[in-house]
Short mmCIF file of C-alpha atoms in Angstrom, two decimals:
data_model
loop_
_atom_site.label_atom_id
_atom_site.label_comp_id
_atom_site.label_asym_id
_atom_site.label_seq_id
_atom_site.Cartn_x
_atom_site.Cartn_y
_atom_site.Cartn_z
CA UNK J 1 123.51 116.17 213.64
CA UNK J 2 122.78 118.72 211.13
CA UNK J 3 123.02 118.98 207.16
CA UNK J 4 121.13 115.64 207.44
CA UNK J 5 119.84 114.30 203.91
CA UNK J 6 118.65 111.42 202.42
CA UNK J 7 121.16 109.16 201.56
CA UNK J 8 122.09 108.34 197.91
CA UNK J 9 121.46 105.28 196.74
CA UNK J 10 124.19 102.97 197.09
CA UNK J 11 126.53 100.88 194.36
CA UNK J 12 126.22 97.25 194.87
CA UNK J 13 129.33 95.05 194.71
CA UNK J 14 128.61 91.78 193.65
CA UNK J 15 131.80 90.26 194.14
CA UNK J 16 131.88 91.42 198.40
CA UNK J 17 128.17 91.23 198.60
CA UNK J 18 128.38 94.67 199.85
CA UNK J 19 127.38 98.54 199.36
CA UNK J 20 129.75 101.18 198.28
CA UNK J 21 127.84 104.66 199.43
CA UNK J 22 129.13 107.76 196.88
CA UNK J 23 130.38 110.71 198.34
CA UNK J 24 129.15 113.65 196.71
CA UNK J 25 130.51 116.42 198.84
CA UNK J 26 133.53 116.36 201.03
CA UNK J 27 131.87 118.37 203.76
CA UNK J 28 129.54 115.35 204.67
CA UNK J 29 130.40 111.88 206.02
CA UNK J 30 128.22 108.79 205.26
CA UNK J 31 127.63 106.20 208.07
CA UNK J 32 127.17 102.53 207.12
CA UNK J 33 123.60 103.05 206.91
CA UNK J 34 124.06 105.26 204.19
CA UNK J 35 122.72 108.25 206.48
CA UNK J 36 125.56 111.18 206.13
CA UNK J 37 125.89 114.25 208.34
CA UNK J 38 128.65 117.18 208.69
CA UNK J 39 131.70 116.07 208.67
CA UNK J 40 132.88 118.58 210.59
CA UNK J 41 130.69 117.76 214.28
CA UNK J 42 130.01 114.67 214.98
CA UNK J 43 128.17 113.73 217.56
CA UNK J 44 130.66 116.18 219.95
CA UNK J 45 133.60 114.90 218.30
CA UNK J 46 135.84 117.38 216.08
CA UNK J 47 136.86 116.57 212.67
CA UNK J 48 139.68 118.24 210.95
CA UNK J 49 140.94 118.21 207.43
CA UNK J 50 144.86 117.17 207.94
CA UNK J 51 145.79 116.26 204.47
CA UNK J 52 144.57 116.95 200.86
CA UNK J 53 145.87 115.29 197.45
CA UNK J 54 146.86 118.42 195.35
CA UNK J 55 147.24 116.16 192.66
CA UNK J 56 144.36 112.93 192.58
CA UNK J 57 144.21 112.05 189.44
CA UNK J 58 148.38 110.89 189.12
CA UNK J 59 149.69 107.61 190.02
CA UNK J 60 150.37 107.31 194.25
CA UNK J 61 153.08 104.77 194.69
CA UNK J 62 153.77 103.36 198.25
CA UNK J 63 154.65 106.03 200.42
CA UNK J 64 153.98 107.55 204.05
CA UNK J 65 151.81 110.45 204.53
CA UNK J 66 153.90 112.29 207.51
CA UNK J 67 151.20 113.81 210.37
CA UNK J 68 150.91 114.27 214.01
CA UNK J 69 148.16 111.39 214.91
CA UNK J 70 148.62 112.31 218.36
CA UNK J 71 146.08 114.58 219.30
CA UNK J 72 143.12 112.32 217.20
CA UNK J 73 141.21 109.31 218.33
CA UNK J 74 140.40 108.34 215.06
CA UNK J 75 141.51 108.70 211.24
CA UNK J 76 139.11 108.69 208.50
CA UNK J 77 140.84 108.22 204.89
CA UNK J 78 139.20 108.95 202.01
CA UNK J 79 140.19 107.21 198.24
CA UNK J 80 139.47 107.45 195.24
CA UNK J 81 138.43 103.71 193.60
CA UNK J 82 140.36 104.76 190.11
CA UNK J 83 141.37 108.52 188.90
CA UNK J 84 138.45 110.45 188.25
CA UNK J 85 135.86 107.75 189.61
CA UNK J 86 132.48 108.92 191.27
CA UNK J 87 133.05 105.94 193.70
CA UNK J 88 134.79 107.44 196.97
CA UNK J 89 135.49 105.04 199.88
CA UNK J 90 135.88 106.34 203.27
CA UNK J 91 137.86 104.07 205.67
CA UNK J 92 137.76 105.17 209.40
CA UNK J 93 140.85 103.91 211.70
CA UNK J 94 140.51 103.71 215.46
CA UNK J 95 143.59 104.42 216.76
CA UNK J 96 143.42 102.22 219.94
CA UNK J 97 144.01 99.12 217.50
CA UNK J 98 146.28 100.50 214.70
CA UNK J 99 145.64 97.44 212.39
CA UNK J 100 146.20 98.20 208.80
CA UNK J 101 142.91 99.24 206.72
CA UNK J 102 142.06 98.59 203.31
CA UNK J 103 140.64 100.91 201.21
CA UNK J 104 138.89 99.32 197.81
CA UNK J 105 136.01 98.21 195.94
CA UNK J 106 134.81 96.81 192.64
CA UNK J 107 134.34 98.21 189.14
CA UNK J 108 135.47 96.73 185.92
CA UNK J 109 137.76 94.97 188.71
CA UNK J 110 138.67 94.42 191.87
CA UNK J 111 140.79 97.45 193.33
CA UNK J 112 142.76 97.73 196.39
CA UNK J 113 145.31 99.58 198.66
CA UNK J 114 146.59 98.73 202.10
CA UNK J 115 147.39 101.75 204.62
CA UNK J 116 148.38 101.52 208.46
CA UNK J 117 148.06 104.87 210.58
CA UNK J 118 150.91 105.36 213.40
CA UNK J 119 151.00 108.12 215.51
CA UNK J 120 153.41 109.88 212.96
CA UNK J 121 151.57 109.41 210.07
CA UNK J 122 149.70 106.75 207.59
CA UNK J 123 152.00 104.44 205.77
CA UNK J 124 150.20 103.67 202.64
CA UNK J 125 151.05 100.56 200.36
CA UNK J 126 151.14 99.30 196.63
CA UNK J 127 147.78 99.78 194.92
CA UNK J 128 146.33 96.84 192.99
CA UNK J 129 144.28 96.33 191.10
CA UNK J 130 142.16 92.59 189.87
CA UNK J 131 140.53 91.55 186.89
CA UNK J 132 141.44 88.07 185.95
CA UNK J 133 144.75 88.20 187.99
CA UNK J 134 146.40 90.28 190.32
CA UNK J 135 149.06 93.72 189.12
CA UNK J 136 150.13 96.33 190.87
CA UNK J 137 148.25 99.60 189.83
CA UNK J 138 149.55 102.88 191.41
CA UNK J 139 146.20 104.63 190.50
CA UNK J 140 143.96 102.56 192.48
CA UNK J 141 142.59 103.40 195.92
CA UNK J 142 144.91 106.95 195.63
CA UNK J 143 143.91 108.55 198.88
CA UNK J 144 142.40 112.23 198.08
CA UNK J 145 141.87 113.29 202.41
CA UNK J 146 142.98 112.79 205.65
CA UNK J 147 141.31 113.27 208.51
CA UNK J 148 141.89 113.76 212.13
CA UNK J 149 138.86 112.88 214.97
CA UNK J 150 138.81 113.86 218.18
CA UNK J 151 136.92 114.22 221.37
CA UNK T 1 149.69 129.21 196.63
CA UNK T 2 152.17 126.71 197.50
CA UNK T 3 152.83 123.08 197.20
CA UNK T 4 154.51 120.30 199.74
CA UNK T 5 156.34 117.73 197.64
CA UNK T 6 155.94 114.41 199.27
CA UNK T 7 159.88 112.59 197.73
CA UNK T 8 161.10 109.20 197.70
CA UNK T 9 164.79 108.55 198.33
CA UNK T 10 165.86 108.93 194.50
CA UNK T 11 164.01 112.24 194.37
CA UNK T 12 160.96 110.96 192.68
CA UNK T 13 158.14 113.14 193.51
CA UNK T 14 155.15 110.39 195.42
CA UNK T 15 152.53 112.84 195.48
CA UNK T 16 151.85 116.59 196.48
CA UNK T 17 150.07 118.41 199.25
CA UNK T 18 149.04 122.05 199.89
CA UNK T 19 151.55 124.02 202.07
CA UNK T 20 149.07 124.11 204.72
CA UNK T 21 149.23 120.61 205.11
CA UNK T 22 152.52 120.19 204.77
CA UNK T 23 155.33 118.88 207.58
CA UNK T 24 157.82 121.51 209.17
CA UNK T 25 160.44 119.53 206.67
CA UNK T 26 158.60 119.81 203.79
CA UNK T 27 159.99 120.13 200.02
CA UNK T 28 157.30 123.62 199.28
CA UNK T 29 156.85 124.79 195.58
CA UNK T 30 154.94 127.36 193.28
CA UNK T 31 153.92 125.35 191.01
CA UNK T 32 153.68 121.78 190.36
CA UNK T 33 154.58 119.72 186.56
CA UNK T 34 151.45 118.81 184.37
CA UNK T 35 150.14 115.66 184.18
CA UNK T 36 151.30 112.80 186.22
CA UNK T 37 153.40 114.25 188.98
CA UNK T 38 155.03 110.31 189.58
CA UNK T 39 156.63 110.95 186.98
CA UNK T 40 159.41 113.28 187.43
CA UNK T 41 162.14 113.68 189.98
CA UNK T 42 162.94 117.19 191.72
CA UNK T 43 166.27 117.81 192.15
CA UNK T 44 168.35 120.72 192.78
CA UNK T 45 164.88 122.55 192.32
CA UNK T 46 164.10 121.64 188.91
CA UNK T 47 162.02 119.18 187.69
CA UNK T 48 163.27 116.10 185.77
CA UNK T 49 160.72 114.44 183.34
CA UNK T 50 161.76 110.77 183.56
CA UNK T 51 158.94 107.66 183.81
CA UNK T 52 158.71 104.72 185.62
CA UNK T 53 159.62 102.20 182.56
CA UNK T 54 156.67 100.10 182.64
CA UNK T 55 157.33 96.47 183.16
CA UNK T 56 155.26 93.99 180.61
CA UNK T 57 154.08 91.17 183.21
CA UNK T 58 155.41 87.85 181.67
CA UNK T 59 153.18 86.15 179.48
CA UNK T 60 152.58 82.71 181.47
CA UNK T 61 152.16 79.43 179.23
CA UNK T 62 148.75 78.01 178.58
CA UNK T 63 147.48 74.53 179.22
CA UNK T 64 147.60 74.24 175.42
CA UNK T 65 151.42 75.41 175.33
CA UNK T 66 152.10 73.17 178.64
CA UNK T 67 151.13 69.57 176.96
CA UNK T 68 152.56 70.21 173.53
CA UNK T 69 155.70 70.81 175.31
CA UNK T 70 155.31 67.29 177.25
CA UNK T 71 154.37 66.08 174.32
CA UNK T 72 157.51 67.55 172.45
CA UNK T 73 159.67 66.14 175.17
CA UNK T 74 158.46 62.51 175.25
CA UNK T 75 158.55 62.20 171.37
CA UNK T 76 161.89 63.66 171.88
CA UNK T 77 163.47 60.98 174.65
CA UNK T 78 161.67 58.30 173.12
CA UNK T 79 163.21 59.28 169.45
CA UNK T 80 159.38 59.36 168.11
CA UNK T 81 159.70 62.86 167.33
CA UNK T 82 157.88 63.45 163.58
CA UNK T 83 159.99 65.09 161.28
CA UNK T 84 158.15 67.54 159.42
#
């Protein structure tokens, strides 16, 4: 592995009991751990950049992201919590069990967004977004890059 | 640099890529409109500024609201109903 560095300390969410890690650069990729390493190598495996929001700070209604999946073994997806948030999550989708993902986490609220990767693309759903109820919130969870991994 | 137009049925644009990303089919353009790109429509190569009205969520009744209405009701079909 190289560009190893310490990781950053990570956000606690009260509500999951879990650890969102920030992602500082888009070069690296942070492991559950909180460890993070090229994203471009891993481990013998070849990452590629196959999408890119050109826009991530507008709304992202439901919608599917067209790519050929075909040649990857896995997709990572990376989102945005809420426009302009430090808080990146990083969802990574085997494609041997295409079960849909969700990308969230907490801040003033709970936010979320469902997305399913096929072999012609992601199909990404309504964003949400939770405070004291439920509403549908097109800028949570917008998804800022695709990637492709494969052997 | 270009831009690939992701569109919905109705033309609205869903969200923008860089040509290099973009599908064989894509929508490309020069330049994309400022602020929130959901929402305008493209058509016939222009784009059309027109917003997603935004719908008020219905304001649900509280408990408060939900027994003076019983209350209401009864005094109503029992013809105890205080005139003010």
């Amino acid at each position: 592995m190289s560009n190893f560095v310490k990781p950053q300390s990570p956000i606690y969410n009260k509500a999951t009991d879990t650890y969102i890690y920030p992602l500082t650069t888009s070069d690296q990729v942070i492991m559950p751990d909180g460890t993070r390493f090229d994203a471009k190598n891993i481990g013998g495996m070849k990452m590629e950049l196959l999408w890119e929001n050109a826009t991530p700070t507008s709304e992202f209604a439901a919608q599917k992201i067209s790519l050929d999946l075909n040649p990857y073994k896995f997709v990572l997806i990376e989102s945005n919590l809420k426009p302009g948030s430090t808080q990146i999550t990083n969802n990574l989708v085997s494609k041997d069990d295409f079960r849909q993902t969700v990308l969230g986490g907490f801040s003033d609220g709970g936010y979320y967004r469902l997305a399913q990767a096929y072999n012609t693309g992601i199909q990404f759903g309504n964003g949400y977004k939770y405070t004291t109820s439920e509403s549908a919130n097109a800028s949570s969870c917008v998804p800022l890059k695709i990637y492709g991994i494969k052997e | 640099m270009k831009y690939a137009l992701n569109l919905s049925n109705e033309n609205r644009i869903l969200s923008a890529t860089f040509e290099k990303y973009a599908p064989s089919d894509a929508v490309l353009v020069d330049v994309l409109p400022d602020g929130n790109i959901a929402d305008y429509l493209y058509i016939n190569g222009e784009y059309v500024y027109e917003p997603i009205p935004v719908v008020e969520p219905e304001e649900k009744p509280s408990q408060l609201d939900i027994v003076e209405a019983q209350i209401t009701y009864t005094a109503m079909m029992t013809g105890t109903l205080l005139e003010e």
